[in-house]
CSV table of C-alpha atoms in Angstrom, one decimal:
chain,number,residue,atom,x,y,z
A,152,MET,CA,0.6,-2.0,12.3
A,153,GLY,CA,1.9,-3.8,9.2
A,154,TRP,CA,1.7,-2.2,5.8
A,155,VAL,CA,1.9,-4.1,2.5
A,156,ARG,CA,1.8,-2.9,-1.1
A,157,HIS,CA,-0.3,-5.2,-3.4
A,158,GLY,CA,1.2,-7.6,-5.8
A,159,ARG,CA,2.1,-6.7,-9.4
A,160,THR,CA,-0.4,-6.0,-12.1
A,161,ALA,CA,-0.3,-5.8,-15.9
A,162,TRP,CA,-0.3,-2.0,-15.6
A,163,ASN,CA,2.6,-2.1,-13.2
A,164,ALA,CA,4.5,-4.2,-15.8
A,165,ALA,CA,3.6,-1.7,-18.5
A,166,GLY,CA,4.7,1.3,-16.4
A,167,LYS,CA,1.1,2.7,-16.3
A,168,ILE,CA,-0.2,4.7,-13.4
A,169,GLN,CA,-3.2,2.8,-11.9
A,170,GLY,CA,-4.5,5.2,-9.3
A,171,GLN,CA,-8.1,4.3,-8.5
A,172,THR,CA,-8.6,2.4,-11.8
A,173,ASP,CA,-9.5,-1.2,-10.6
A,174,ILE,CA,-6.9,-3.4,-12.2
A,175,PRO,CA,-6.5,-7.1,-11.1
A,176,LEU,CA,-3.3,-8.8,-10.0
A,177,ASN,CA,-1.5,-10.5,-12.8
A,178,GLU,CA,0.0,-14.0,-12.5
A,179,GLU,CA,3.3,-12.6,-11.1
A,180,GLY,CA,1.3,-10.5,-8.6
A,181,THR,CA,-0.6,-13.5,-7.3
A,182,ALA,CA,2.6,-15.5,-6.9
A,183,GLN,CA,4.1,-12.6,-5.0
A,184,ALA,CA,1.2,-12.5,-2.6
A,185,PHE,CA,1.7,-16.2,-1.9
A,186,ARG,CA,5.4,-15.6,-1.3
A,187,LEU,CA,4.7,-12.9,1.3
A,188,ALA,CA,2.0,-15.1,2.9
A,189,GLU,CA,4.5,-17.9,3.3
A,190,ARG,CA,7.0,-15.5,4.9
A,191,LEU,CA,4.4,-14.2,7.3
A,192,ALA,CA,3.3,-17.7,8.2
A,193,THR,CA,6.9,-18.4,9.5
A,194,ASP,CA,7.5,-15.0,11.1
A,195,GLU,CA,7.6,-14.7,14.9
A,196,LEU,CA,5.3,-11.7,14.7
A,197,ARG,CA,1.6,-12.8,14.4
A,198,TRP,CA,-1.0,-10.6,12.7
A,199,GLU,CA,-4.5,-10.8,14.0
A,200,ALA,CA,-6.5,-9.5,11.0
A,201,VAL,CA,-6.0,-8.2,7.5
A,202,ILE,CA,-7.7,-5.2,6.0
A,203,SER,CA,-7.3,-3.7,2.5
A,204,SER,CA,-8.5,-1.1,0.0
A,205,ASP,CA,-11.6,-2.1,-1.9
A,206,LEU,CA,-9.7,-2.2,-5.2
A,207,GLN,CA,-9.3,-5.8,-6.4
A,208,ARG,CA,-5.5,-5.8,-6.6
A,209,ALA,CA,-5.2,-5.0,-2.9
A,210,ARG,CA,-8.2,-7.1,-1.9
A,211,GLU,CA,-6.9,-10.2,-3.6
A,212,THR,CA,-3.5,-9.8,-2.1
A,213,ALA,CA,-5.2,-9.4,1.4
A,214,ARG,CA,-7.4,-12.5,0.8
A,215,ILE,CA,-4.4,-14.7,-0.1
A,216,ILE,CA,-2.5,-13.5,3.0
A,217,ALA,CA,-5.5,-13.9,5.4
A,218,GLN,CA,-6.3,-17.4,4.1
A,219,ARG,CA,-2.7,-18.6,4.5
A,220,LEU,CA,-2.4,-17.1,8.0
A,221,GLY,CA,-5.9,-18.3,9.0
A,222,ILE,CA,-6.9,-14.8,10.2
A,223,PRO,CA,-9.9,-12.7,9.5
A,224,LEU,CA,-10.1,-10.6,6.4
A,225,LEU,CA,-12.0,-7.5,7.5
A,226,PRO,CA,-14.3,-5.6,5.2
A,227,ALA,CA,-12.5,-3.5,2.6
A,228,ASP,CA,-12.1,0.2,3.4
A,229,PRO,CA,-12.2,2.7,0.5
A,230,ARG,CA,-10.0,5.1,2.5
A,231,LEU,CA,-7.1,2.8,1.8
A,232,ARG,CA,-7.5,3.3,-2.0
A,233,GLU,CA,-4.6,4.5,-4.1
A,234,ARG,CA,-4.3,8.3,-4.7
A,235,SER,CA,-6.6,9.4,-7.5
A,236,PHE,CA,-4.5,10.5,-10.4
A,237,GLY,CA,-7.3,11.7,-12.6
A,238,GLU,CA,-6.5,11.8,-16.4
A,239,ILE,CA,-3.0,10.4,-15.7
A,240,GLU,CA,-4.4,7.0,-14.8
A,241,GLY,CA,-3.7,4.5,-17.6
A,242,THR,CA,-0.8,6.5,-19.1
A,243,THR,CA,2.9,5.5,-19.3
A,244,GLU,CA,5.8,7.8,-18.4
A,245,GLU,CA,6.4,8.6,-22.1
A,246,GLU,CA,2.7,9.6,-22.6
A,247,ARG,CA,2.8,11.8,-19.5
A,248,LEU,CA,6.0,13.5,-20.7
A,249,GLN,CA,4.5,14.2,-24.1
A,250,ARG,CA,1.2,15.5,-22.7
A,251,TRP,CA,2.2,17.3,-19.5
A,252,GLY,CA,5.9,17.9,-19.8
A,253,PRO,CA,8.9,16.8,-17.7
A,254,ASP,CA,7.5,18.4,-14.5
A,255,TRP,CA,4.1,16.7,-14.8
A,256,ARG,CA,4.3,15.5,-11.1
A,257,LYS,CA,4.3,19.2,-10.0
A,258,THR,CA,2.3,20.9,-12.7
A,259,TYR,CA,-0.6,18.4,-13.3
A,260,GLY,CA,-3.4,19.5,-11.0
A,261,GLY,CA,-6.0,16.8,-11.6
A,262,GLN,CA,-4.7,14.4,-8.9
A,263,GLU,CA,-5.5,14.0,-5.3
A,264,SER,CA,-3.2,16.2,-3.1
A,265,ASP,CA,-0.8,14.9,-0.5
A,266,ASP,CA,-2.9,16.5,2.2
A,267,GLU,CA,-6.1,14.8,0.9
A,268,VAL,CA,-4.4,11.4,0.9
A,269,THR,CA,-2.9,12.0,4.4
A,270,ARG,CA,-6.3,13.1,5.8
A,271,ARG,CA,-8.2,10.0,4.7
A,272,GLY,CA,-5.3,7.7,5.8
A,273,MET,CA,-5.1,9.3,9.2
A,274,ALA,CA,-8.9,9.0,9.6
A,275,PHE,CA,-8.5,5.3,8.9
A,276,ILE,CA,-5.7,4.9,11.5
A,277,ASP,CA,-7.7,6.9,14.1
A,278,ASP,CA,-10.8,4.7,13.6
A,279,MET,CA,-8.8,1.5,13.8
A,280,ARG,CA,-7.0,2.6,17.0
A,281,LYS,CA,-10.4,3.4,18.6
A,282,ALA,CA,-12.0,0.2,17.5
A,283,GLU,CA,-9.2,-2.2,18.3
A,284,PRO,CA,-6.4,-0.3,20.1
A,285,GLN,CA,-4.2,-3.4,20.7
A,286,HIS,CA,-5.1,-5.1,17.4
A,287,ARG,CA,-2.1,-6.3,15.3
A,288,LEU,CA,-3.5,-5.3,12.0
A,289,LEU,CA,-2.0,-5.9,8.6
A,290,VAL,CA,-3.0,-3.3,6.0
A,291,VAL,CA,-2.8,-4.0,2.2
A,292,THR,CA,-2.9,-0.9,0.1
A,293,HIS,CA,-1.1,0.9,-2.8
A,294,GLY,CA,2.2,2.5,-3.6
A,295,SER,CA,1.6,6.2,-3.6
A,296,PHE,CA,-0.8,6.0,-0.7
A,297,LEU,CA,1.5,3.8,1.3
A,298,SER,CA,4.5,6.1,0.7
A,299,ARG,CA,2.5,9.1,1.8
A,300,MET,CA,1.3,7.4,5.0
A,301,LEU,CA,4.7,5.9,6.0
A,302,HIS,CA,6.4,9.3,5.6
A,303,SER,CA,3.6,11.1,7.4
A,304,LEU,CA,3.8,8.8,10.4
A,305,CYS,CA,7.6,8.3,10.7
A,306,ASP,CA,10.5,10.7,10.5
A,307,ASN,CA,13.7,9.8,8.7
A,308,LEU,CA,12.5,7.0,6.4
A,309,ASP,CA,14.4,6.6,3.2
A,310,ASP,CA,12.5,7.9,0.2
A,311,SER,CA,13.0,4.8,-1.9
A,312,TYR,CA,10.4,3.6,-4.3
A,313,ILE,CA,7.8,1.4,-2.6
A,314,GLY,CA,7.9,-1.8,-4.7
A,315,ASN,CA,5.1,-4.3,-5.3
A,316,MET,CA,4.6,-6.6,-2.4
A,317,SER,CA,6.8,-4.6,-0.1
A,318,TYR,CA,6.3,-5.1,3.6
A,319,SER,CA,6.7,-2.5,6.4
A,320,ILE,CA,6.0,-2.5,10.1
A,321,LEU,CA,5.3,0.5,12.3
A,322,GLU,CA,5.0,0.3,16.1
A,323,LEU,CA,3.2,2.9,18.2
A,324,ARG,CA,5.5,4.0,21.1
A,325,ASP,CA,4.4,6.8,23.4
A,326,GLU,CA,2.0,8.1,20.8
A,327,SER,CA,4.7,8.2,18.1
A,328,TRP,CA,5.1,5.8,15.3
A,329,VAL,CA,8.4,4.0,14.9
A,330,SER,CA,9.6,2.1,11.8
A,331,ILE,CA,10.5,-1.5,12.7
A,332,LEU,CA,10.8,-2.6,9.1
A,333,HIS,CA,10.6,-0.5,6.0
A,334,ASN,CA,9.9,-1.4,2.4
A,335,CYS,CA,11.2,-5.0,2.7
A,336,SER,CA,10.9,-7.4,-0.2
A,337,MET,CA,13.3,-10.2,0.8
A,338,HIS,CA,10.5,-12.7,0.4
A,339,LEU,CA,10.6,-12.0,-3.4
A,340,GLN,CA,14.3,-12.9,-3.7
A,341,ASP,CA,15.2,-16.4,-4.9
């Protein structure tokens, strides 16, 4: 299963948390999606379908990739949405520090918990495995959701920031997920 974080948005550029607020790709994000699509078109590994969150930044990224690869774009799945951050959505780090203090990540209670994010992500994976057990599926989703899923599925992954348009690959071996590629963005380098 391949995992991709959507391309850059205006809110990413401004340092604002998006969460489930439906923000479109900006010009840079669209260009990033085309760059990953080109990389995937020349890779040895061939994806059979693309699925994404229903939020437009992920959906547009997935559309660009599916079109370039000539593979189906499956209906969007809301379980792949970004973590809900509640009132924090739309704020910058400075605004969060002013309003909720330096430990806002731990003390702010209005966001979706790790357990809730993991539960809906695992439900998606279980459903995909039942529907298409051998399907080589590329999933386009969001940073916090993606980080939570990758670390829930695989042990010993580095805890680096999941950048826009990062690309990861997990392979199921004997009912355990193994990281083949983690948080790669070489397609964005000039």
